[in-house]
PDB file of C-alpha atoms in Angstrom:
ATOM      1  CA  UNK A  17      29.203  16.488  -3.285  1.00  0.00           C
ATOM      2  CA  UNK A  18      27.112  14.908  -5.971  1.00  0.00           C
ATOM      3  CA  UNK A  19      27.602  11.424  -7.113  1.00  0.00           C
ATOM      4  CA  UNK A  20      29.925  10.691  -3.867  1.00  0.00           C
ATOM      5  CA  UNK A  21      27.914   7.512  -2.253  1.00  0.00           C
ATOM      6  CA  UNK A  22      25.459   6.650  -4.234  1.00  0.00           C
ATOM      7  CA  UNK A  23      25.056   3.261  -2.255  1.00  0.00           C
ATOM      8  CA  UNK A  24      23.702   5.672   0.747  1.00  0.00           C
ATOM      9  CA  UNK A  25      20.586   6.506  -1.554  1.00  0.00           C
ATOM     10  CA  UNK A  26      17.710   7.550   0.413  1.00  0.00           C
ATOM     11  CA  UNK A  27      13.992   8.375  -1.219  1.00  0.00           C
ATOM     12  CA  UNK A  28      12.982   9.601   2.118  1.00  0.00           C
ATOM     13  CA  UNK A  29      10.260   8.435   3.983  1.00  0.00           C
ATOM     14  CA  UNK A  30       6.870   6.453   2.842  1.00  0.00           C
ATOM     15  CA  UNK A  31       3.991   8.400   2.703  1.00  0.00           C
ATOM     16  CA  UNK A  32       1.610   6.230   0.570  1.00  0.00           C
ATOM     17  CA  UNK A  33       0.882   3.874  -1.882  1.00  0.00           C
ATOM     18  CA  UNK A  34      -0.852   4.279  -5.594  1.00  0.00           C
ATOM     19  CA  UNK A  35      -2.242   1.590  -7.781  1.00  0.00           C
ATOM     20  CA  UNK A  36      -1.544   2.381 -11.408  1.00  0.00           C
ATOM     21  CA  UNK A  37      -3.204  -0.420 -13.717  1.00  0.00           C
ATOM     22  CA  UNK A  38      -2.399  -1.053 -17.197  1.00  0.00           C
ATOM     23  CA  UNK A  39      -5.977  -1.084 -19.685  1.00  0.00           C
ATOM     24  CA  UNK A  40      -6.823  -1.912 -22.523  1.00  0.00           C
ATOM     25  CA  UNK A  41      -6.210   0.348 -25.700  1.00  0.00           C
ATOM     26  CA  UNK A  42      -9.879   1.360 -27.027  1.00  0.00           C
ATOM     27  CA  UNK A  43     -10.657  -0.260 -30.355  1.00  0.00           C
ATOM     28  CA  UNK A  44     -12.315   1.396 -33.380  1.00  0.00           C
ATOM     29  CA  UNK A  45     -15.465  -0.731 -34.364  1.00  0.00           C
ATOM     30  CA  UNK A  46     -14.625  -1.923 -37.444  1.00  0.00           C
ATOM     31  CA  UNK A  47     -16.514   0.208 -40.861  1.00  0.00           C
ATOM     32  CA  UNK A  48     -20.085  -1.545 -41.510  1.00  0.00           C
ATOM     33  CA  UNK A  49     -20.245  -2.016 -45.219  1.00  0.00           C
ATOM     34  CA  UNK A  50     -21.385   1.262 -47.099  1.00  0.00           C
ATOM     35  CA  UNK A  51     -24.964   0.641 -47.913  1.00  0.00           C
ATOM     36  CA  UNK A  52     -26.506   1.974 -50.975  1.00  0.00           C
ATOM     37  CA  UNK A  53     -28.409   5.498 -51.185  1.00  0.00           C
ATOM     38  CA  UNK A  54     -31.884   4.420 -52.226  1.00  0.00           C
ATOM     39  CA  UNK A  55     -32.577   4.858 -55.903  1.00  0.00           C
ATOM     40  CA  UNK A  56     -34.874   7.680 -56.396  1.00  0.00           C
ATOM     41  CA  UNK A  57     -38.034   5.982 -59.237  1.00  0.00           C
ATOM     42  CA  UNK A  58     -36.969   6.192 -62.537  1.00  0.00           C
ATOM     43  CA  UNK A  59     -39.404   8.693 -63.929  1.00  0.00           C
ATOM     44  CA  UNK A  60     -40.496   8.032 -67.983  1.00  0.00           C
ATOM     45  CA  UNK A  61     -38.603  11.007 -69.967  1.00  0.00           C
ATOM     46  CA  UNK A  62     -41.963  13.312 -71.059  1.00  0.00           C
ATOM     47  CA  UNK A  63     -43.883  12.670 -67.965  1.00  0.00           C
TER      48      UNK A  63
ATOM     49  CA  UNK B  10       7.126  15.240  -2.483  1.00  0.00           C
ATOM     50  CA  UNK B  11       7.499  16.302  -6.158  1.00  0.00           C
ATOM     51  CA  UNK B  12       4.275  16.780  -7.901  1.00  0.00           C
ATOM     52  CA  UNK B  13       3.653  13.411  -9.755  1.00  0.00           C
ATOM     53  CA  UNK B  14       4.613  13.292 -13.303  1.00  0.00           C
ATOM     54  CA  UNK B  15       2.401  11.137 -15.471  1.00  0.00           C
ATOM     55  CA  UNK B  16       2.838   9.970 -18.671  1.00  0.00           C
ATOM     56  CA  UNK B  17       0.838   7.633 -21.408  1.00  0.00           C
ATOM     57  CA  UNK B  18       3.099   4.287 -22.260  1.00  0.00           C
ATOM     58  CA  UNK B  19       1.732   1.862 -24.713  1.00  0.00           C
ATOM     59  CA  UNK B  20       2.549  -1.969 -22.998  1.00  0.00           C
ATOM     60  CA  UNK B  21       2.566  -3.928 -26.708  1.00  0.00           C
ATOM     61  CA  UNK B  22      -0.502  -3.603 -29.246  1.00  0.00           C
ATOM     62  CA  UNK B  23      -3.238  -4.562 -26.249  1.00  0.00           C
ATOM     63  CA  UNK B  24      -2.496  -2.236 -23.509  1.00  0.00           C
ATOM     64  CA  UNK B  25      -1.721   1.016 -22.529  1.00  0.00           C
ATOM     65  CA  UNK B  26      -1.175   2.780 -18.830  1.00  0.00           C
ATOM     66  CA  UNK B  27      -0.869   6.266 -17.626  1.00  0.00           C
ATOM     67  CA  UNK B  28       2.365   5.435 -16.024  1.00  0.00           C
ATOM     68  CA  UNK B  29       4.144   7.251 -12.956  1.00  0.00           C
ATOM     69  CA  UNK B  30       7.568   9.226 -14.777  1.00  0.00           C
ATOM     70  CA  UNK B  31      10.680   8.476 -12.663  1.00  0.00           C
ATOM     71  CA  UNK B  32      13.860   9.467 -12.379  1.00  0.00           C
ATOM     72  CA  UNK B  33      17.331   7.009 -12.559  1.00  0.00           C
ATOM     73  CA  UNK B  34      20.391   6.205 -12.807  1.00  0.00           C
ATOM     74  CA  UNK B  35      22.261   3.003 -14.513  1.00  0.00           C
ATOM     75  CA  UNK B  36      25.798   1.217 -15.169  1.00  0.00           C
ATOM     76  CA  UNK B  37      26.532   0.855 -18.757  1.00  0.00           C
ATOM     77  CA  UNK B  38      28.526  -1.764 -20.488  1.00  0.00           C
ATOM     78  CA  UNK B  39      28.900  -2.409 -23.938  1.00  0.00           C
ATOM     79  CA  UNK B  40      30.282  -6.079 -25.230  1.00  0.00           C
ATOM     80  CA  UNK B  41      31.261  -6.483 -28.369  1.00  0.00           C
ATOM     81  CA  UNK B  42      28.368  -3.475 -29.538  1.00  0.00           C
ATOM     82  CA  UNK B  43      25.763  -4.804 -26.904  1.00  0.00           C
ATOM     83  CA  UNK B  44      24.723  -2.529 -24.306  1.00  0.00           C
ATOM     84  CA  UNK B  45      23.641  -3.778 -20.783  1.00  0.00           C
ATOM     85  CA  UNK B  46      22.128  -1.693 -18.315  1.00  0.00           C
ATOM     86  CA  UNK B  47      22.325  -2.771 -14.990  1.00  0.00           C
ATOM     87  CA  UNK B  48      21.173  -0.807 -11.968  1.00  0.00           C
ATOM     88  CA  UNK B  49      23.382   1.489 -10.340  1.00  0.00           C
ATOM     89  CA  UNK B  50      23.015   0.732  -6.785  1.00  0.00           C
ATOM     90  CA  UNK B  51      22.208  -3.123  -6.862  1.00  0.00           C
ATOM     91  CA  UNK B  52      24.390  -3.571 -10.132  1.00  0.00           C
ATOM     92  CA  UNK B  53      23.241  -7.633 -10.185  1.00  0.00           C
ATOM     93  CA  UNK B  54      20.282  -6.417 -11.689  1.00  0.00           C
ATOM     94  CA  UNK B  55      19.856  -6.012 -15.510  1.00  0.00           C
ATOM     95  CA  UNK B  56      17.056  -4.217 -17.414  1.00  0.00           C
ATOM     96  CA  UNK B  57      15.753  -5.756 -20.133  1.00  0.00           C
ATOM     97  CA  UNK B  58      15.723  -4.458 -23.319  1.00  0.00           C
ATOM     98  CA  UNK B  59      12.161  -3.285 -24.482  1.00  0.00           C
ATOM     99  CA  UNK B  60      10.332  -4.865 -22.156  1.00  0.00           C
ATOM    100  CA  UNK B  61       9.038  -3.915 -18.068  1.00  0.00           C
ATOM    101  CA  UNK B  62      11.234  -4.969 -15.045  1.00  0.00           C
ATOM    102  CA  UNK B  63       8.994  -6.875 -12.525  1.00  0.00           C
ATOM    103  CA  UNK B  64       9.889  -5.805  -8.693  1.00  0.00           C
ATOM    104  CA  UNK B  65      10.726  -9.014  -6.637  1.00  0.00           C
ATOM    105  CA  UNK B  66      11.959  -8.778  -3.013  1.00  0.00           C
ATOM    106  CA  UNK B  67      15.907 -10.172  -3.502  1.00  0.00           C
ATOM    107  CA  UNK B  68      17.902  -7.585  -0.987  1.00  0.00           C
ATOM    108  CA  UNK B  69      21.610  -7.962  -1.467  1.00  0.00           C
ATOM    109  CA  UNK B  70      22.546  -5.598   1.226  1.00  0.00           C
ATOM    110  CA  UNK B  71      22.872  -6.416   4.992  1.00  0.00           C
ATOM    111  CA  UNK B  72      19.710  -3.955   6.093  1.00  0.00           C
ATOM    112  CA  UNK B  73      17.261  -5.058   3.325  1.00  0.00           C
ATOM    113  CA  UNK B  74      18.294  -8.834   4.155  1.00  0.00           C
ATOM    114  CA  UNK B  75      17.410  -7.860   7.562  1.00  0.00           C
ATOM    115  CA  UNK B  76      14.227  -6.619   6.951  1.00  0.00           C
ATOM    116  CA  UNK B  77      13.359  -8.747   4.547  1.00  0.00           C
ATOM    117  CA  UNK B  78      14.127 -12.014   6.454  1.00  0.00           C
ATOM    118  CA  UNK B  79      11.849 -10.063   9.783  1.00  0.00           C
ATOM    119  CA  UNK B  80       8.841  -9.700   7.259  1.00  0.00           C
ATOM    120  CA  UNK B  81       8.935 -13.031   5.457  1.00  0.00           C
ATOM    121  CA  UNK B  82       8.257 -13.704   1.455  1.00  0.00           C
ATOM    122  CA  UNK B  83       6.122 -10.831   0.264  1.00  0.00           C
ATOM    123  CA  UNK B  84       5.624  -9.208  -3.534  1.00  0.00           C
ATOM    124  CA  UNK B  85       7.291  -6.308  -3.748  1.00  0.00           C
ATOM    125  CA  UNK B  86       7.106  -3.320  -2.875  1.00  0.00           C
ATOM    126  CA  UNK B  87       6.256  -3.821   0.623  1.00  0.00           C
ATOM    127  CA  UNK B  88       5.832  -0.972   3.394  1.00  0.00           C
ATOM    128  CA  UNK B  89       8.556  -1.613   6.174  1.00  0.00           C
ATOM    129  CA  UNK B  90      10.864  -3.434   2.819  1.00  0.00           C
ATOM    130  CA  UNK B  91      13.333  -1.295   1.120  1.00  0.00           C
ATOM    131  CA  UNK B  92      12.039  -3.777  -2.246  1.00  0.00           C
ATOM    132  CA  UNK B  93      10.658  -2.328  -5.253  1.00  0.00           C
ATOM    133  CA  UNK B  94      12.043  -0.526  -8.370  1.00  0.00           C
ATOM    134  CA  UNK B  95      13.709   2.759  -7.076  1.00  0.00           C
ATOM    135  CA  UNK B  96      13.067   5.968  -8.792  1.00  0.00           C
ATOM    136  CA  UNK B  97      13.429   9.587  -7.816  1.00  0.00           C
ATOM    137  CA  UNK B  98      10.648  12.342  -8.569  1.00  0.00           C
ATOM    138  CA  UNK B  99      12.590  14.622 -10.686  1.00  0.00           C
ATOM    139  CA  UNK B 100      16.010  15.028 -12.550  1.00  0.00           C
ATOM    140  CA  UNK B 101      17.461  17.351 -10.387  1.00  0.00           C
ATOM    141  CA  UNK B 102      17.578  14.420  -7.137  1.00  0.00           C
ATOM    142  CA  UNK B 103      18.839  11.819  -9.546  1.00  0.00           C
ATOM    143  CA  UNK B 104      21.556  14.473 -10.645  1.00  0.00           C
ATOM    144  CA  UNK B 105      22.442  14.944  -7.175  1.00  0.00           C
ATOM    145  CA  UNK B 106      23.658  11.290  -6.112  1.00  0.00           C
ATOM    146  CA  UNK B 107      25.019  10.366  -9.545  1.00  0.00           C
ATOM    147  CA  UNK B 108      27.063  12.285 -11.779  1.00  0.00           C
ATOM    148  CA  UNK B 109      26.439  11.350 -15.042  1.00  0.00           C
ATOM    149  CA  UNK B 110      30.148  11.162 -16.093  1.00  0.00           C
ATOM    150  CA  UNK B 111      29.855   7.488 -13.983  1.00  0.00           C
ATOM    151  CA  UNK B 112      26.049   6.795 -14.835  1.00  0.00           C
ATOM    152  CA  UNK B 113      23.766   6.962 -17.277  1.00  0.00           C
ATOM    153  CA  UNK B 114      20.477   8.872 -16.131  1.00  0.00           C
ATOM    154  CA  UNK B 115      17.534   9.131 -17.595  1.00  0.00           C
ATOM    155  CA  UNK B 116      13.154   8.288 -17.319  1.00  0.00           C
ATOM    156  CA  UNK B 117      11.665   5.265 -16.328  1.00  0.00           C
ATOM    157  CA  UNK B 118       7.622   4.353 -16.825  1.00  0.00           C
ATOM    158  CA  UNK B 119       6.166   2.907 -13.241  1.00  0.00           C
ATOM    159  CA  UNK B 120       3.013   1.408 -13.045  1.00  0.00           C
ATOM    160  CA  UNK B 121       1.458  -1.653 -10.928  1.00  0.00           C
ATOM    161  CA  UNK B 122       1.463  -0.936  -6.899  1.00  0.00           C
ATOM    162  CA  UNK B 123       4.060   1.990  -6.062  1.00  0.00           C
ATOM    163  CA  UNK B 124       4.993   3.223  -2.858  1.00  0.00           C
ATOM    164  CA  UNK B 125       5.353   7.292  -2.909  1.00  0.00           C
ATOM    165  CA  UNK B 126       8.106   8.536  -1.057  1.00  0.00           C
ATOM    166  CA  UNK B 127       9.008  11.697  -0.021  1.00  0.00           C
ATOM    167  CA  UNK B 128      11.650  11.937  -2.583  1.00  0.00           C
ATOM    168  CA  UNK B 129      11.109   9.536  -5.218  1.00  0.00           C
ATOM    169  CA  UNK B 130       9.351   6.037  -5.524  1.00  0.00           C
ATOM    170  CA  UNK B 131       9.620   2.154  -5.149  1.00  0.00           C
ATOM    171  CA  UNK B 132       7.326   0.444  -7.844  1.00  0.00           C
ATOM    172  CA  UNK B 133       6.545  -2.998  -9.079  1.00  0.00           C
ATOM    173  CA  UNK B 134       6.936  -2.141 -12.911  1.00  0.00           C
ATOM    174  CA  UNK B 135       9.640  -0.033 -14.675  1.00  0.00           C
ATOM    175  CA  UNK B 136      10.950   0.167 -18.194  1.00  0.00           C
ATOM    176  CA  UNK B 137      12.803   3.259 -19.345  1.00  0.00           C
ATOM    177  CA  UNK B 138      11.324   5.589 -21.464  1.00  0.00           C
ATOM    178  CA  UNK B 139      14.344   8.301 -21.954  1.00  0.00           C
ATOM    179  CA  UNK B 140      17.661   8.477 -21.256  1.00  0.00           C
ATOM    180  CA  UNK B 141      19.572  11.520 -21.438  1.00  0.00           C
ATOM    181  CA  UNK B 142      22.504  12.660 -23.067  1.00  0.00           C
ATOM    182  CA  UNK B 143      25.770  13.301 -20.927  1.00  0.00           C
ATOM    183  CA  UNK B 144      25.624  16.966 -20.117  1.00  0.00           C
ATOM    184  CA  UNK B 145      29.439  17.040 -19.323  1.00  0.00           C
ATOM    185  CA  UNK B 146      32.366  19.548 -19.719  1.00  0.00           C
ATOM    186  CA  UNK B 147      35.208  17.668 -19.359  1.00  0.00           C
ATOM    187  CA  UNK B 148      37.662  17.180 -22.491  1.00  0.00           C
ATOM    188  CA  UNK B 149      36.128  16.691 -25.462  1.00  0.00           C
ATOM    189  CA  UNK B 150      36.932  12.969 -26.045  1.00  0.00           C
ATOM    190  CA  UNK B 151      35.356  11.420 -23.003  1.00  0.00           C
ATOM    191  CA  UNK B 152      32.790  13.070 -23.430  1.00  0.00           C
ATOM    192  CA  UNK B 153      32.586  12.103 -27.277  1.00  0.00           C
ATOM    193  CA  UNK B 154      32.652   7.958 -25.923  1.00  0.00           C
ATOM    194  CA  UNK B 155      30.124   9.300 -23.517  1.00  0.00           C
ATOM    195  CA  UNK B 156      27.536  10.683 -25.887  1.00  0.00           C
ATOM    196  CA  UNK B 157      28.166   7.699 -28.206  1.00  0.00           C
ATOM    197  CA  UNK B 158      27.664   5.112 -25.470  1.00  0.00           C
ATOM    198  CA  UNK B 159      24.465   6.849 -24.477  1.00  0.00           C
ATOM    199  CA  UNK B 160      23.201   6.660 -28.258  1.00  0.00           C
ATOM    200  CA  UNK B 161      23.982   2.961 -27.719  1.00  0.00           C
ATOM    201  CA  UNK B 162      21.908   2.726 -25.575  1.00  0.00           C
ATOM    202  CA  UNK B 163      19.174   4.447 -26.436  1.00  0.00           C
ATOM    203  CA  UNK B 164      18.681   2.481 -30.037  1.00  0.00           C
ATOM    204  CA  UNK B 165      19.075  -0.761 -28.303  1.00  0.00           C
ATOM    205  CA  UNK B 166      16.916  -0.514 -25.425  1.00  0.00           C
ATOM    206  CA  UNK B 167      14.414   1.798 -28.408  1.00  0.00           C
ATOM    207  CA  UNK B 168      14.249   5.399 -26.434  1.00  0.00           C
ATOM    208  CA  UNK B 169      14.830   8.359 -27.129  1.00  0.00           C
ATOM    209  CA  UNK B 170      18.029  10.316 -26.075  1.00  0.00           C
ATOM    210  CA  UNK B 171      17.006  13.299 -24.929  1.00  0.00           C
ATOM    211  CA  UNK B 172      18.440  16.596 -23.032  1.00  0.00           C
ATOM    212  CA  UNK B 173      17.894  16.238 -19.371  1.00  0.00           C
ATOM    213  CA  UNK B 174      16.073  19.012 -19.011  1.00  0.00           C
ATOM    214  CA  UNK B 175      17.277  21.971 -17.102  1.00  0.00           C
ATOM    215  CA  UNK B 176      17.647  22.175 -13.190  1.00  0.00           C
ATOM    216  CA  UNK B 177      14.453  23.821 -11.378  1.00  0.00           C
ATOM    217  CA  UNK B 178      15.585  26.999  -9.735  1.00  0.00           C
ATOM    218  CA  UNK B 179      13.747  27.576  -6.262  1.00  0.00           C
ATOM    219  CA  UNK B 180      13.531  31.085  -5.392  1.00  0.00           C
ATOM    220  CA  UNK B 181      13.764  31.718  -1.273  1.00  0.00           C
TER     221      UNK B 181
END
């Protein structure tokens, strides 16, 4: 019956062991500064 | 052997791990609107709030001292040790051996070196990730506390209360 003897708990027998490793969370690089379009050359008005 | 569960757990701002999902069962008191849960077997031992349990080879009953004291001072778990954090591979086992009118049951994160059992594991870090809201029957006011305990603990140790989900049904 469930819940009778819980200090009997059994997880059976060992079969193997796993190595599960904490890393590190991936960081974003941080933005570069925006860098300015070049400036197409002013052109005279009437050329 | 349950197929293993895995699950992504954040470990503070710096780390993350895909952590083994297992399955438990704990004592619950509340003092004066602090919860405590302690584990339900070897009830000396108290899970923090928030934070992993570390694994360390203490065995307060007469077989584990046994083995223990035949092996010598090791980091748990150990083959041929019954040390480690305990955990079962699914709901349904942990259902099985405690009745969750006594205990509270619920999901625990595992990670570091675990030992896979045929049933279930014993690992050197847990911290709960779920824990599940009493699924009883009985009359309505117990199970009122019950629920309301459960929330407790859920806000305090910052989980979610959740539905255990719904037993697997094995067709012969």
């Amino acid at each position: 019956m469930s819940g009778m003897n819980p200090s009997n708990v059994q997880i059976g027998e060992e079969e193997r062991t796993i190595e599960v490793t904490p890393e590190p969370i991936p960081r974003e690089r941080p933005a570069e500064a925006p860098v300015e379009a070049p400036q197409p050359d002013r052109v005279p008005a009437g050329v | 052997m349950a197929e293993i569960v895995r699950r992504p757990v954040l470990l503070g701002d710096d780390l993350w791990v895909d952590a083994v999902v297992g399955y438990r069962a704990w004592h619950v008191t509340i003092d004066r609107g602090v919860a405590t849960m302690t584990a339900a077997v070897a009830k000396e031992w108290v899970w923090p709030k928030a934070s992993p349990l570390k694994a360390c080879c203490t065995p307060l009953e007469p077989i584990g001292r046994y083995l223990a004291a035949r092996i010598g001072d090791h980091p748990a778990p150990r083959s041929g040790c019954k040390c480690g954090i305990w955990a079962f591979d699914s709901p349904d086992k942990v259902a099985e051996v405690f009745h969750d009118r006594v205990y509270l049951l619920g999901e625990v994160a595992l990670w570091g070196k675990i030992k896979v059992h045929r049933l279930g594991y014993r690992a050197e870090y847990a911290q709960p990730i779920a824990v599940y809201e009493p699924s009883g029957t009985w009359p309505g006011r117990f199970w009122e506390a019950a629920r309301i305990q459960a929330s407790i603990v859920a806000r305090q140790y910052e989980v979610p209360l959740v539905q255990r989900p719904a037993p697997e049904i094995i067709l012969p």
